[in-house]
């Protein structure tokens, strides 16, 4: 991992986490960050690349399900040599400006933070697989027997 020198020392306003897994098209943004900064972050996020240049990551402008779209992600991934399953911690400095603080490779589902849709935390996450058939595809809910539940 590359050592990153702060460009805005002691001016960090907030921090957030972005998680991208190899089996997803988009990177997911920590939901609580989106709610805290509703209307304050939008469009292209500028992530500091060096003293004079930025990466531009496209935010989907959805504060309930915040995502980083594919525009800019591949160049960002290549520049930082990101693994396929990664958590990127950013500092937010206002005016759509961010700085990379930490890059962490995720080596298993249990390491994915709880805000992410693919998170799997032992004793806290339950996963159910149901086979959809023409008879049950329109059913609004599935009923399980008491022993199973």
PDB file of N, CA and C in Angstrom, residues 1-6 49 76-83 99-104:
ATOM      1  N   UNK A   1       0.837  -1.165   0.000  1.00  0.00           N
ATOM      2  CA  UNK A   1       0.000   0.000   0.000  1.00  0.00           C
ATOM      3  C   UNK A   1       0.889   1.237   0.000  1.00  0.00           C
ATOM      4  N   UNK A   2       0.459   2.221  -0.717  1.00  0.00           N
ATOM      5  CA  UNK A   2       1.196   3.463  -0.840  1.00  0.00           C
ATOM      6  C   UNK A   2       0.974   4.345   0.377  1.00  0.00           C
ATOM      7  N   UNK A   3       2.053   4.983   0.851  1.00  0.00           N
ATOM      8  CA  UNK A   3       1.916   5.950   1.939  1.00  0.00           C
ATOM      9  C   UNK A   3       1.379   7.242   1.347  1.00  0.00           C
ATOM     10  N   UNK A   4       0.348   7.782   1.946  1.00  0.00           N
ATOM     11  CA  UNK A   4      -0.286   8.985   1.426  1.00  0.00           C
ATOM     12  C   UNK A   4      -0.052  10.148   2.372  1.00  0.00           C
ATOM     13  N   UNK A   5       0.483  11.234   1.847  1.00  0.00           N
ATOM     14  CA  UNK A   5       0.741  12.421   2.640  1.00  0.00           C
ATOM     15  C   UNK A   5      -0.486  13.320   2.614  1.00  0.00           C
ATOM     16  N   UNK A   6      -0.965  13.753   3.776  1.00  0.00           N
ATOM     17  CA  UNK A   6      -2.155  14.600   3.797  1.00  0.00           C
ATOM     18  C   UNK A   6      -1.937  15.922   3.079  1.00  0.00           C
ATOM     19  N   UNK A  49      -5.320  13.249  -6.130  1.00  0.00           N
ATOM     20  CA  UNK A  49      -4.380  12.316  -6.752  1.00  0.00           C
ATOM     21  C   UNK A  49      -2.945  12.732  -6.400  1.00  0.00           C
ATOM     22  N   UNK A  76      -9.005   5.119 -11.147  1.00  0.00           N
ATOM     23  CA  UNK A  76      -8.723   5.206  -9.715  1.00  0.00           C
ATOM     24  C   UNK A  76      -8.142   3.880  -9.218  1.00  0.00           C
ATOM     25  N   UNK A  77      -8.755   2.769  -9.618  1.00  0.00           N
ATOM     26  CA  UNK A  77      -8.298   1.431  -9.224  1.00  0.00           C
ATOM     27  C   UNK A  77      -6.890   1.164  -9.740  1.00  0.00           C
ATOM     28  N   UNK A  78      -6.643   1.504 -10.991  1.00  0.00           N
ATOM     29  CA  UNK A  78      -5.324   1.283 -11.589  1.00  0.00           C
ATOM     30  C   UNK A  78      -4.252   2.144 -10.919  1.00  0.00           C
ATOM     31  N   UNK A  79      -4.555   3.407 -10.675  1.00  0.00           N
ATOM     32  CA  UNK A  79      -3.589   4.331 -10.073  1.00  0.00           C
ATOM     33  C   UNK A  79      -3.152   3.845  -8.690  1.00  0.00           C
ATOM     34  N   UNK A  80      -4.116   3.380  -7.892  1.00  0.00           N
ATOM     35  CA  UNK A  80      -3.825   2.933  -6.525  1.00  0.00           C
ATOM     36  C   UNK A  80      -3.540   1.437  -6.437  1.00  0.00           C
ATOM     37  N   UNK A  81      -3.574   0.754  -7.581  1.00  0.00           N
ATOM     38  CA  UNK A  81      -3.328  -0.693  -7.619  1.00  0.00           C
ATOM     39  C   UNK A  81      -4.251  -1.421  -6.639  1.00  0.00           C
ATOM     40  N   UNK A  82      -5.540  -1.131  -6.742  1.00  0.00           N
ATOM     41  CA  UNK A  82      -6.526  -1.684  -5.817  1.00  0.00           C
ATOM     42  C   UNK A  82      -6.803  -3.146  -6.126  1.00  0.00           C
ATOM     43  N   UNK A  83      -6.990  -3.949  -5.089  1.00  0.00           N
ATOM     44  CA  UNK A  83      -7.424  -5.337  -5.313  1.00  0.00           C
ATOM     45  C   UNK A  83      -8.885  -5.356  -5.762  1.00  0.00           C
ATOM     46  N   UNK A  99      -9.981  12.719   0.065  1.00  0.00           N
ATOM     47  CA  UNK A  99      -8.594  12.260   0.104  1.00  0.00           C
ATOM     48  C   UNK A  99      -8.577  10.817   0.578  1.00  0.00           C
ATOM     49  N   UNK A 100      -7.775   9.986  -0.077  1.00  0.00           N
ATOM     50  CA  UNK A 100      -7.651   8.587   0.325  1.00  0.00           C
ATOM     51  C   UNK A 100      -6.838   8.508   1.613  1.00  0.00           C
ATOM     52  N   UNK A 101      -7.392   7.825   2.619  1.00  0.00           N
ATOM     53  CA  UNK A 101      -6.685   7.624   3.879  1.00  0.00           C
ATOM     54  C   UNK A 101      -6.142   6.210   3.993  1.00  0.00           C
ATOM     55  N   UNK A 102      -7.004   5.226   3.750  1.00  0.00           N
ATOM     56  CA  UNK A 102      -6.630   3.825   3.944  1.00  0.00           C
ATOM     57  C   UNK A 102      -7.204   2.996   2.808  1.00  0.00           C
ATOM     58  N   UNK A 103      -6.419   2.039   2.357  1.00  0.00           N
ATOM     59  CA  UNK A 103      -6.870   1.056   1.378  1.00  0.00           C
ATOM     60  C   UNK A 103      -6.685  -0.310   2.022  1.00  0.00           C
ATOM     61  N   UNK A 104      -7.784  -1.072   2.066  1.00  0.00           N
ATOM     62  CA  UNK A 104      -7.738  -2.373   2.738  1.00  0.00           C
ATOM     63  C   UNK A 104      -8.305  -3.449   1.819  1.00  0.00           C
TER      64      UNK A 104
END
